[in-house]
CSV table of C-alpha atoms in Angstrom, one decimal:
chain,number,residue,atom,x,y,z
A,13,MET,CA,0.0,0.0,0.0
A,14,ARG,CA,1.4,3.4,-1.0
A,15,CYS,CA,1.6,6.0,1.8
A,16,GLY,CA,1.7,9.7,1.5
A,17,VAL,CA,3.4,12.2,3.8
A,18,PRO,CA,2.8,10.7,7.3
A,19,PHE,CA,2.4,14.0,9.2
A,20,SER,CA,0.4,17.2,8.8
A,21,THR,CA,2.6,19.8,7.2
A,22,ALA,CA,0.0,22.4,7.9
A,23,ARG,CA,0.0,21.6,11.6
A,24,LEU,CA,3.8,21.5,11.8
A,25,ASP,CA,4.1,24.8,10.0
A,26,ARG,CA,1.7,26.4,12.4
A,27,LEU,CA,3.6,25.0,15.4
A,28,LEU,CA,6.9,26.3,13.9
A,29,ASP,CA,5.4,29.7,13.4
A,30,ASP,CA,4.3,29.8,17.0
A,31,ALA,CA,7.8,28.8,18.1
A,32,GLY,CA,9.6,31.3,15.8
A,33,ILE,CA,11.4,28.6,13.7
A,34,ASP,CA,12.2,28.8,10.0
A,35,VAL,CA,13.9,25.5,9.5
A,36,LEU,CA,14.2,22.3,11.6
A,37,ILE,CA,17.2,20.1,12.2
A,38,VAL,CA,15.7,17.0,13.7
A,39,THR,CA,18.3,14.6,15.3
A,40,SER,CA,16.2,12.4,17.7
A,41,LYS,CA,15.5,8.9,16.5
A,42,HIS,CA,11.9,9.0,17.8
A,43,ASN,CA,11.0,12.2,16.0
A,44,ILE,CA,12.7,11.1,12.8
A,45,GLN,CA,10.7,7.8,13.0
A,46,TYR,CA,7.5,9.8,13.3
A,47,LEU,CA,8.3,12.2,10.5
A,48,LEU,CA,9.3,9.3,8.2
A,49,GLY,CA,6.2,7.3,9.0
A,50,GLY,CA,7.8,4.6,11.1
A,51,TYR,CA,11.1,4.3,9.3
A,52,TYR,CA,14.3,3.6,11.2
A,53,HIS,CA,17.6,2.1,10.3
A,54,PHE,CA,17.5,-1.5,11.8
A,55,GLN,CA,21.3,-1.6,12.3
A,56,PHE,CA,21.1,1.0,15.1
A,57,ASP,CA,17.9,-0.1,16.8
A,58,TYR,CA,19.7,-1.0,20.0
A,59,MET,CA,23.1,0.6,20.0
A,60,GLU,CA,24.1,3.9,18.4
A,61,ALA,CA,27.8,3.7,19.1
A,62,ILE,CA,30.0,2.7,16.1
A,63,GLY,CA,33.7,3.1,15.6
A,64,ILE,CA,34.9,6.4,16.9
A,65,SER,CA,31.5,8.1,16.9
A,66,ARG,CA,27.8,7.2,16.8
A,67,TYR,CA,24.9,7.0,14.4
A,68,LEU,CA,23.2,10.4,13.9
A,69,PRO,CA,20.3,10.5,11.5
A,70,ILE,CA,19.2,14.0,10.6
A,71,PHE,CA,15.9,15.3,9.1
A,72,VAL,CA,16.0,18.8,7.5
A,73,TYR,CA,12.6,20.4,7.2
A,74,VAL,CA,12.1,23.9,5.8
A,75,LYS,CA,8.8,25.5,7.0
A,76,GLY,CA,6.3,25.8,4.2
A,77,ALA,CA,8.5,23.9,1.7
A,78,LEU,CA,8.1,20.1,2.1
A,79,GLU,CA,9.8,19.6,-1.2
A,80,LYS,CA,13.1,21.0,0.3
A,81,SER,CA,13.1,18.4,3.0
A,82,ALA,CA,16.0,15.9,3.2
A,83,TYR,CA,17.0,12.9,5.2
A,84,ILE,CA,20.8,12.6,6.1
A,85,ALA,CA,21.5,8.9,6.2
A,86,ASN,CA,24.4,6.7,7.3
A,87,ARG,CA,26.5,5.4,4.4
A,88,ASN,CA,25.3,1.8,5.2
A,89,GLU,CA,21.7,2.8,5.1
A,90,ARG,CA,21.0,2.4,1.4
A,91,ASP,CA,19.4,-1.1,1.5
A,92,SER,CA,17.1,-0.1,4.4
A,93,VAL,CA,15.9,3.1,2.6
A,94,GLN,CA,15.5,1.2,-0.7
A,95,ASN,CA,13.2,-1.3,0.9
A,96,ARG,CA,11.1,1.5,2.4
A,97,THR,CA,10.7,3.4,-0.9
A,98,SER,CA,10.1,0.2,-2.9
A,99,ASP,CA,7.2,-0.6,-0.7
A,100,GLY,CA,5.7,2.7,-1.8
A,101,TYR,CA,6.3,4.8,1.4
A,102,TRP,CA,7.0,8.5,1.2
A,103,MET,CA,10.6,9.6,1.8
A,104,PRO,CA,12.2,13.0,1.3
A,105,ALA,CA,15.4,13.5,-0.7
A,106,ILE,CA,18.0,11.1,0.7
A,107,VAL,CA,21.6,12.2,1.3
A,108,PHE,CA,23.9,9.2,2.0
A,109,GLY,CA,27.5,9.3,3.2
A,110,SER,CA,27.9,9.9,7.0
A,111,SER,CA,29.7,7.6,9.4
A,112,THR,CA,30.2,10.0,12.2
A,113,THR,CA,28.2,12.8,13.9
A,114,VAL,CA,30.4,15.4,12.4
A,115,GLU,CA,30.0,14.0,8.9
A,116,ALA,CA,26.3,13.8,9.3
A,117,MET,CA,26.0,17.4,10.4
A,118,ALA,CA,28.3,18.6,7.6
A,119,LEU,CA,26.0,17.0,5.1
A,120,ALA,CA,23.0,18.6,6.8
A,121,VAL,CA,24.6,22.0,6.7
A,122,LYS,CA,25.4,21.6,3.0
A,123,GLN,CA,21.8,20.8,2.4
A,124,LEU,CA,20.6,23.7,4.5
A,125,LYS,CA,22.8,26.1,2.6
A,126,SER,CA,21.3,25.0,-0.7
A,127,VAL,CA,17.6,25.1,0.3
A,128,ALA,CA,17.4,27.8,2.9
A,129,PRO,CA,20.5,30.0,2.9
A,130,SER,CA,18.6,32.9,4.4
A,131,ALA,CA,17.1,31.1,7.4
A,132,LEU,CA,17.6,33.1,10.6
A,133,ARG,CA,15.9,30.9,13.2
A,134,VAL,CA,17.0,27.2,13.3
A,135,GLY,CA,15.1,24.7,15.4
A,136,ILE,CA,17.3,22.1,17.1
A,137,GLU,CA,16.7,19.3,19.7
A,138,GLY,CA,19.2,20.2,22.4
A,139,SER,CA,18.9,16.9,24.3
A,140,PHE,CA,19.5,14.9,21.1
A,141,LEU,CA,22.3,16.9,19.5
A,142,PRO,CA,25.8,15.7,20.1
A,143,ALA,CA,28.3,18.5,21.1
A,144,ASP,CA,30.6,17.9,18.1
A,145,ALA,CA,27.7,18.1,15.6
A,146,ALA,CA,26.4,21.2,17.3
A,147,ASP,CA,29.8,22.8,16.9
A,148,VAL,CA,29.6,22.2,13.2
A,149,LEU,CA,26.2,23.7,13.0
A,150,ARG,CA,27.1,26.8,15.0
A,151,ARG,CA,30.3,27.4,13.1
A,152,GLU,CA,28.5,27.3,9.7
A,153,PHE,CA,25.4,29.1,10.8
A,154,GLY,CA,26.7,31.4,13.5
A,155,HIS,CA,24.5,34.2,12.2
A,156,CYS,CA,21.4,32.2,13.1
A,157,GLN,CA,19.4,32.1,16.3
A,158,PHE,CA,19.0,28.5,17.6
A,159,VAL,CA,15.6,27.7,19.0
A,160,GLU,CA,14.7,24.6,21.0
A,161,ALA,CA,12.3,22.5,18.9
A,162,MET,CA,11.2,19.9,21.4
A,163,ARG,CA,7.8,21.4,22.1
A,164,PRO,CA,6.5,21.9,18.6
A,165,LEU,CA,7.6,18.4,17.7
A,166,GLU,CA,6.0,16.7,20.6
A,167,LYS,CA,2.8,18.8,20.1
A,168,LEU,CA,2.8,17.6,16.5
A,169,ARG,CA,2.9,14.0,17.8
A,170,ALA,CA,0.3,14.6,20.5
A,171,VAL,CA,-2.8,14.0,18.4
A,172,LYS,CA,-2.6,10.5,17.0
A,173,THR,CA,-4.0,9.3,13.7
A,174,ALA,CA,-6.3,6.4,13.4
A,175,ALA,CA,-3.4,4.2,12.3
A,176,GLU,CA,-1.3,5.2,15.3
A,177,LEU,CA,-4.2,4.5,17.6
A,178,ASP,CA,-4.6,1.0,16.1
A,179,VAL,CA,-0.9,0.3,16.9
A,180,LEU,CA,-1.2,1.7,20.4
A,181,ARG,CA,-4.3,-0.4,21.1
A,182,GLU,CA,-2.3,-3.5,20.0
A,183,ALA,CA,0.7,-2.5,22.1
A,184,SER,CA,-1.5,-2.1,25.2
A,185,GLU,CA,-3.4,-5.4,24.7
A,186,ARG,CA,-0.2,-7.3,24.0
A,187,VAL,CA,1.5,-6.0,27.2
A,188,VAL,CA,-1.5,-7.0,29.3
A,189,ALA,CA,-1.6,-10.4,27.6
A,190,SER,CA,2.1,-10.8,28.3
A,191,MET,CA,1.5,-10.0,32.0
A,192,MET,CA,-1.2,-12.7,32.2
A,193,THR,CA,1.2,-15.2,30.6
A,194,THR,CA,3.7,-14.3,33.2
A,195,VAL,CA,1.2,-14.7,36.0
A,196,ASN,CA,0.3,-18.2,34.7
A,197,GLN,CA,4.0,-19.2,34.5
A,198,THR,CA,5.0,-17.9,37.9
A,199,ARG,CA,5.3,-20.1,41.0
A,200,PRO,CA,6.5,-19.7,44.6
A,201,GLY,CA,10.2,-19.8,44.8
A,202,GLN,CA,10.8,-18.0,41.5
A,203,SER,CA,12.9,-14.8,41.6
A,204,LYS,CA,12.0,-11.4,40.3
A,205,ARG,CA,14.7,-11.9,37.6
A,206,GLU,CA,13.0,-15.1,36.5
A,207,MET,CA,9.6,-13.4,36.4
A,208,ILE,CA,10.9,-10.5,34.4
A,209,ASP,CA,12.5,-13.0,32.0
A,210,HIS,CA,9.0,-14.7,31.6
A,211,LEU,CA,7.6,-11.2,30.8
A,212,ARG,CA,10.4,-10.4,28.4
A,213,GLN,CA,9.8,-13.7,26.5
A,214,ALA,CA,6.1,-13.2,26.5
A,215,GLU,CA,6.4,-9.7,24.9
A,216,LEU,CA,9.0,-11.0,22.4
A,217,SER,CA,6.7,-13.8,21.4
A,218,ARG,CA,4.0,-11.2,20.6
A,219,ASP,CA,6.3,-9.3,18.2
A,220,MET,CA,7.1,-6.6,20.7
A,221,ILE,CA,10.4,-5.1,21.9
A,222,PHE,CA,10.7,-5.6,25.6
A,223,GLU,CA,11.8,-2.2,27.1
A,224,TYR,CA,11.5,-2.6,30.9
A,225,ALA,CA,9.6,-4.2,33.8
A,226,LEU,CA,9.2,-2.7,37.3
A,227,VAL,CA,8.2,-5.6,39.6
A,228,THR,CA,7.6,-5.8,43.3
A,229,LEU,CA,7.1,-8.9,45.5
A,230,GLY,CA,5.5,-9.2,48.9
A,231,THR,CA,5.8,-6.2,51.2
A,232,SER,CA,8.9,-4.8,49.5
A,233,LEU,CA,8.5,-1.6,47.6
A,234,ASN,CA,11.8,-2.2,45.6
A,235,ARG,CA,10.9,-2.4,41.9
A,236,ALA,CA,14.4,-3.2,40.5
A,237,PRO,CA,15.4,-6.7,39.3
A,238,SER,CA,16.8,-8.9,42.0
A,239,GLU,CA,17.1,-12.4,43.4
A,240,GLN,CA,14.1,-11.9,45.8
A,241,ARG,CA,11.8,-14.9,45.6
A,242,LEU,CA,8.1,-15.2,45.6
A,243,GLU,CA,6.7,-16.5,48.9
A,244,PRO,CA,3.2,-18.0,49.4
A,245,GLY,CA,0.6,-15.3,49.7
A,246,ASP,CA,2.8,-12.6,48.2
A,247,VAL,CA,1.4,-9.6,46.4
A,248,VAL,CA,3.0,-8.9,43.0
A,249,SER,CA,3.0,-5.7,41.0
A,250,LEU,CA,3.8,-5.9,37.3
A,251,ASP,CA,4.5,-2.6,35.5
A,252,SER,CA,5.9,-3.0,32.0
A,253,GLY,CA,6.7,-1.1,28.8
A,254,GLY,CA,6.6,-3.0,25.6
A,255,ASN,CA,7.3,-1.4,22.2
A,256,TYR,CA,5.1,-2.5,19.3
A,257,ARG,CA,6.0,-1.0,15.9
A,258,GLY,CA,7.5,2.0,17.5
A,259,TYR,CA,4.8,2.8,20.0
A,260,ILE,CA,4.7,2.1,23.8
A,261,GLY,CA,2.3,-0.1,25.7
A,262,ASP,CA,2.8,0.9,29.3
A,263,LEU,CA,0.4,-0.5,31.9
A,264,CYS,CA,0.4,-1.9,35.5
A,265,ARG,CA,-1.5,-4.9,36.8
A,266,MET,CA,-1.6,-6.7,40.1
A,267,ALA,CA,-1.4,-10.4,41.1
A,268,VAL,CA,-1.3,-12.4,44.3
A,269,HIS,CA,-0.4,-15.9,45.2
A,270,GLY,CA,-3.5,-17.7,46.3
A,271,THR,CA,-6.8,-15.9,47.1
A,272,PRO,CA,-6.9,-12.2,47.9
A,273,ASP,CA,-8.3,-11.4,51.3
A,274,GLY,CA,-10.8,-8.6,52.1
A,275,GLU,CA,-8.1,-6.0,52.8
A,276,LEU,CA,-6.4,-6.6,49.5
A,277,LEU,CA,-9.7,-6.4,47.7
A,278,ASP,CA,-10.4,-3.1,49.5
A,279,LEU,CA,-7.0,-1.6,48.7
A,280,LEU,CA,-7.2,-2.4,45.0
A,281,GLY,CA,-10.8,-1.2,45.0
A,282,GLU,CA,-9.6,2.2,46.4
A,283,ILE,CA,-7.1,2.5,43.6
A,284,ASP,CA,-9.7,1.7,41.0
A,285,LEU,CA,-12.0,4.4,42.5
A,286,ILE,CA,-9.4,7.0,41.7
A,287,GLN,CA,-8.7,5.6,38.3
A,288,GLN,CA,-12.4,5.6,37.4
A,289,ALA,CA,-12.9,9.2,38.8
A,290,ALA,CA,-10.0,10.4,36.6
A,291,ARG,CA,-11.6,8.9,33.5
A,292,MET,CA,-15.1,10.2,33.9
A,293,PRO,CA,-14.6,13.8,32.7
A,294,ILE,CA,-12.2,12.9,29.8
A,295,ARG,CA,-13.4,14.1,26.4
A,296,ALA,CA,-12.3,16.5,23.7
A,297,GLY,CA,-12.5,20.1,24.9
A,298,LEU,CA,-11.9,19.3,28.6
A,299,SER,CA,-9.0,21.3,30.1
A,300,GLY,CA,-6.2,18.9,30.8
A,301,SER,CA,-6.2,19.9,34.5
A,302,GLY,CA,-9.7,18.6,34.8
A,303,ILE,CA,-8.3,15.1,35.0
A,304,TYR,CA,-6.4,16.1,38.1
A,305,THR,CA,-9.3,17.9,39.5
A,306,ALA,CA,-11.5,14.8,39.3
A,307,ALA,CA,-8.7,12.5,40.6
A,308,ASN,CA,-7.8,14.8,43.5
A,309,GLU,CA,-11.5,15.1,44.6
A,310,ALA,CA,-11.7,11.3,44.7
A,311,LEU,CA,-8.3,11.1,46.5
A,312,ALA,CA,-9.6,13.5,49.2
A,313,ARG,CA,-12.4,11.1,50.0
A,314,SER,CA,-10.2,8.0,50.3
A,315,ALA,CA,-9.0,6.7,53.7
A,316,TYR,CA,-5.6,6.2,52.0
A,317,SER,CA,-5.3,9.7,50.6
A,318,LYS,CA,-2.1,10.6,52.4
A,319,GLN,CA,-0.4,7.5,51.0
A,320,MET,CA,-1.7,7.5,47.4
A,321,HIS,CA,-0.1,9.2,44.4
A,322,PHE,CA,-1.9,10.0,41.1
A,323,VAL,CA,-0.2,10.8,37.8
A,324,ALA,CA,-1.5,11.5,34.3
A,325,HIS,CA,0.8,12.0,31.3
A,326,GLY,CA,0.7,11.7,27.6
A,327,MET,CA,2.2,8.7,25.8
A,328,GLY,CA,2.9,7.4,22.3
A,329,ILE,CA,6.3,6.9,20.6
A,330,VAL,CA,7.7,8.2,23.9
A,331,SER,CA,6.3,6.9,27.2
A,332,HIS,CA,6.1,10.4,28.8
A,333,GLU,CA,5.1,13.0,26.2
A,334,ALA,CA,2.5,15.7,25.5
A,335,PRO,CA,0.0,16.5,26.8
A,336,ARG,CA,1.9,17.6,30.0
A,337,LEU,CA,-0.6,18.2,32.7
A,338,THR,CA,1.3,18.7,36.0
A,339,SER,CA,4.7,20.0,37.3
A,340,SER,CA,4.2,18.5,40.8
A,341,GLY,CA,4.6,15.1,42.2
A,342,PRO,CA,6.9,12.4,40.7
A,343,ILE,CA,6.7,13.9,37.1
A,344,PRO,CA,9.3,16.7,36.8
A,345,TYR,CA,7.9,18.4,33.7
A,346,PRO,CA,6.5,21.8,33.1
A,347,ALA,CA,2.6,21.7,33.0
A,348,ASP,CA,2.6,23.3,29.5
A,349,ASP,CA,-0.8,21.7,28.5
A,350,ALA,CA,-2.7,21.8,31.9
A,351,ASN,CA,-4.9,24.7,30.8
A,352,GLU,CA,-5.2,23.7,27.2
A,353,PRO,CA,-8.2,21.7,25.9
A,354,LEU,CA,-7.7,18.0,25.2
A,355,GLU,CA,-8.1,17.0,21.6
A,356,ALA,CA,-9.6,13.8,20.2
A,357,GLY,CA,-6.7,11.4,19.5
A,358,MET,CA,-4.6,12.3,22.4
A,359,VAL,CA,-3.4,9.3,24.5
A,360,ILE,CA,-3.1,9.7,28.3
A,361,SER,CA,-1.6,7.2,30.8
A,362,ILE,CA,-3.3,7.5,34.2
A,363,GLU,CA,-1.8,5.8,37.2
A,364,THR,CA,-2.6,5.5,40.9
A,365,THR,CA,-0.1,4.1,43.3
A,366,LEU,CA,-0.4,3.0,46.9
A,367,PRO,CA,2.8,2.1,48.8
A,368,HIS,CA,1.3,0.0,51.7
A,369,ALA,CA,2.3,-2.4,54.4
A,370,ARG,CA,0.9,-5.2,52.3
A,371,GLY,CA,3.0,-4.2,49.3
A,372,PHE,CA,3.2,-1.9,46.3
A,373,ILE,CA,-0.3,-1.6,44.8
A,374,LYS,CA,-0.9,0.2,41.6
A,375,LEU,CA,-3.0,0.4,38.4
A,376,GLU,CA,-1.9,2.1,35.2
A,377,ASP,CA,-4.3,2.4,32.3
A,378,THR,CA,-4.1,3.8,28.8
A,379,ILE,CA,-6.9,6.3,27.9
A,380,VAL,CA,-7.6,7.7,24.5
A,381,VAL,CA,-9.5,11.0,24.2
A,382,THR,CA,-12.5,10.9,21.9
A,383,THR,CA,-15.0,13.6,20.7
A,384,ASP,CA,-17.6,12.7,23.3
A,385,GLY,CA,-15.6,10.8,26.0
A,386,TYR,CA,-12.8,8.3,26.1
A,387,GLU,CA,-11.7,4.8,25.1
A,388,ALA,CA,-9.5,2.5,27.2
A,389,PHE,CA,-6.9,0.3,25.6
A,390,GLY,CA,-5.8,-3.0,27.2
A,391,ASP,CA,-8.4,-2.6,29.8
A,392,SER,CA,-8.6,-6.2,31.0
A,393,ALA,CA,-7.1,-8.0,34.1
A,394,ARG,CA,-7.5,-4.9,36.3
A,395,GLY,CA,-8.5,-7.0,39.4
A,396,TRP,CA,-6.4,-9.4,41.5
A,397,ASN,CA,-4.9,-12.0,39.1
A,398,ARG,CA,-4.2,-15.2,40.9
A,399,ILE,CA,-0.9,-17.1,40.9
A,400,SER,CA,-1.4,-20.8,41.6
A,401,GLY,CA,1.0,-23.6,42.6
């Protein structure tokens, strides 16, 4: 199937206007993947270091002139790009030849001089621009003002297309299914490392890339891998991120060895009350802070309010992305989108955590904003899942 330009050039141009950017130099793998409709060079999927430098893909975009775009590719990238274009996918002009960060930026600068020599404001990704490549850019375009481009790019990604939502739905469902496979394979005496390996293999078997697992056993609140072993009656928290076709499924589910007692049912029920309260007002047009208002009102009514923590954050290609709704608590981001209306197609992770004497108890759900409400992805197994044996 042939595919056109995978992003809205009109939306991107408006965002660049708002940020005061004439031309973009994109250097993060996740934003390049987005702008190229899912393309990435398979050779550097896991490790970017090679030889004396590292892989640095660069996408050059001139505002209002898509035809002047260019992708600066590694010299070994020809086969990967050829496969993409032969399948009918859109790609900008390709410039091959880089092996190092300096070479890549030198090629990007040459391209920029040819298509936008009078550009005065250049958007860069400061967190994803190596110092030696930045030196090349500043030396050749010292007359320009360099503007951080993180926000316009993540705002571009914030509203997902129907195709992106299909992938995110699959990612969420496959992560939860992998957790249930792990629960079914787990037995007393197994270590956290063994359980995480079960989860890794379950996600890999579902065509996912395993990214991480945060696991607790028993009364411990430590979520790092260890040799701690599951004891009879232990509570288990499984929080995992699995990558499916470039998008993150990130959810948390609970399990217990044996039958949950009344206190455990009550504790997870309190968590769910907060989660459901946070969902209720979600719809296009709601101010993002409205999610926190609803959750905080429910928290105030809970007997565990002083121990619970609620967080809501955007997700997609990156596990924490726009919309950004709070600058307090465990999420150290500016609340840039708290007072902005939610848009249909935004994806929000909501999570409520209760560190308790019985253990680490948490639910994390994936919620999609719709025109008249919301849809939950991977919304199964939200109660106490039982470990046998």
